[in-house]
XYZ file of C-alpha atoms in Angstrom:
67
model
C 161.119 57.657 285.788
C 161.516 54.367 283.919
C 158.988 52.573 286.100
C 156.582 55.462 285.609
C 156.918 55.093 281.818
C 156.296 51.353 282.054
C 153.191 51.922 284.183
C 151.937 54.523 281.707
C 152.392 52.091 278.816
C 150.711 49.334 280.823
C 147.699 51.577 281.430
C 147.656 52.660 277.787
C 147.570 49.022 276.640
C 144.684 48.349 279.004
C 142.812 51.330 277.517
C 143.445 49.943 274.037
C 141.726 46.703 275.012
C 144.591 44.409 275.954
C 143.660 42.119 278.810
C 145.682 42.136 282.045
C 146.671 38.544 281.270
C 148.007 39.535 277.859
C 150.046 42.428 279.255
C 151.451 40.206 282.008
C 152.364 37.664 279.344
C 154.225 40.366 277.409
C 156.187 41.173 280.574
C 156.950 37.502 281.128
C 158.156 36.942 277.583
C 160.235 40.130 277.464
C 162.044 40.080 280.793
C 161.317 36.605 282.121
C 159.335 37.771 285.149
C 156.207 39.791 285.840
C 157.603 41.898 288.693
C 159.364 44.877 287.107
C 160.739 46.174 290.412
C 163.497 43.554 290.401
C 164.792 43.973 286.841
C 167.877 45.846 285.760
C 167.856 49.106 283.823
C 168.707 47.438 280.489
C 165.819 45.022 280.853
C 163.504 47.904 281.680
C 164.601 49.674 278.492
C 163.922 46.505 276.491
C 160.497 46.256 278.087
C 159.680 49.870 277.230
C 160.563 49.247 273.581
C 158.341 46.171 273.444
C 155.429 47.875 275.201
C 155.721 50.868 272.875
C 155.529 48.532 269.887
C 152.396 46.882 271.275
C 150.931 50.327 271.931
C 151.646 51.305 268.333
C 150.037 48.137 267.008
C 147.010 48.555 269.265
C 146.566 52.168 268.210
C 146.826 51.266 264.521
C 144.250 48.520 265.034
C 141.839 50.905 266.769
C 142.228 53.491 264.001
C 141.718 50.912 261.247
C 138.567 49.459 262.782
C 136.991 52.684 264.001
C 136.385 53.951 260.463
């Protein structure tokens, strides 16, 4: 379930215009590695929070500049 949420957020960020490199960099900075299959549950929760914040910022940016 958690990995599914992370993948959904990853795809959402890509749809908002984030580059794969940028999203991978977010993973690296948040949990220290890019492979989410080896991280613990707490780290996954931290990653979800960070990805949700980036999704929020990306959505706000798209709304502001689509007017």
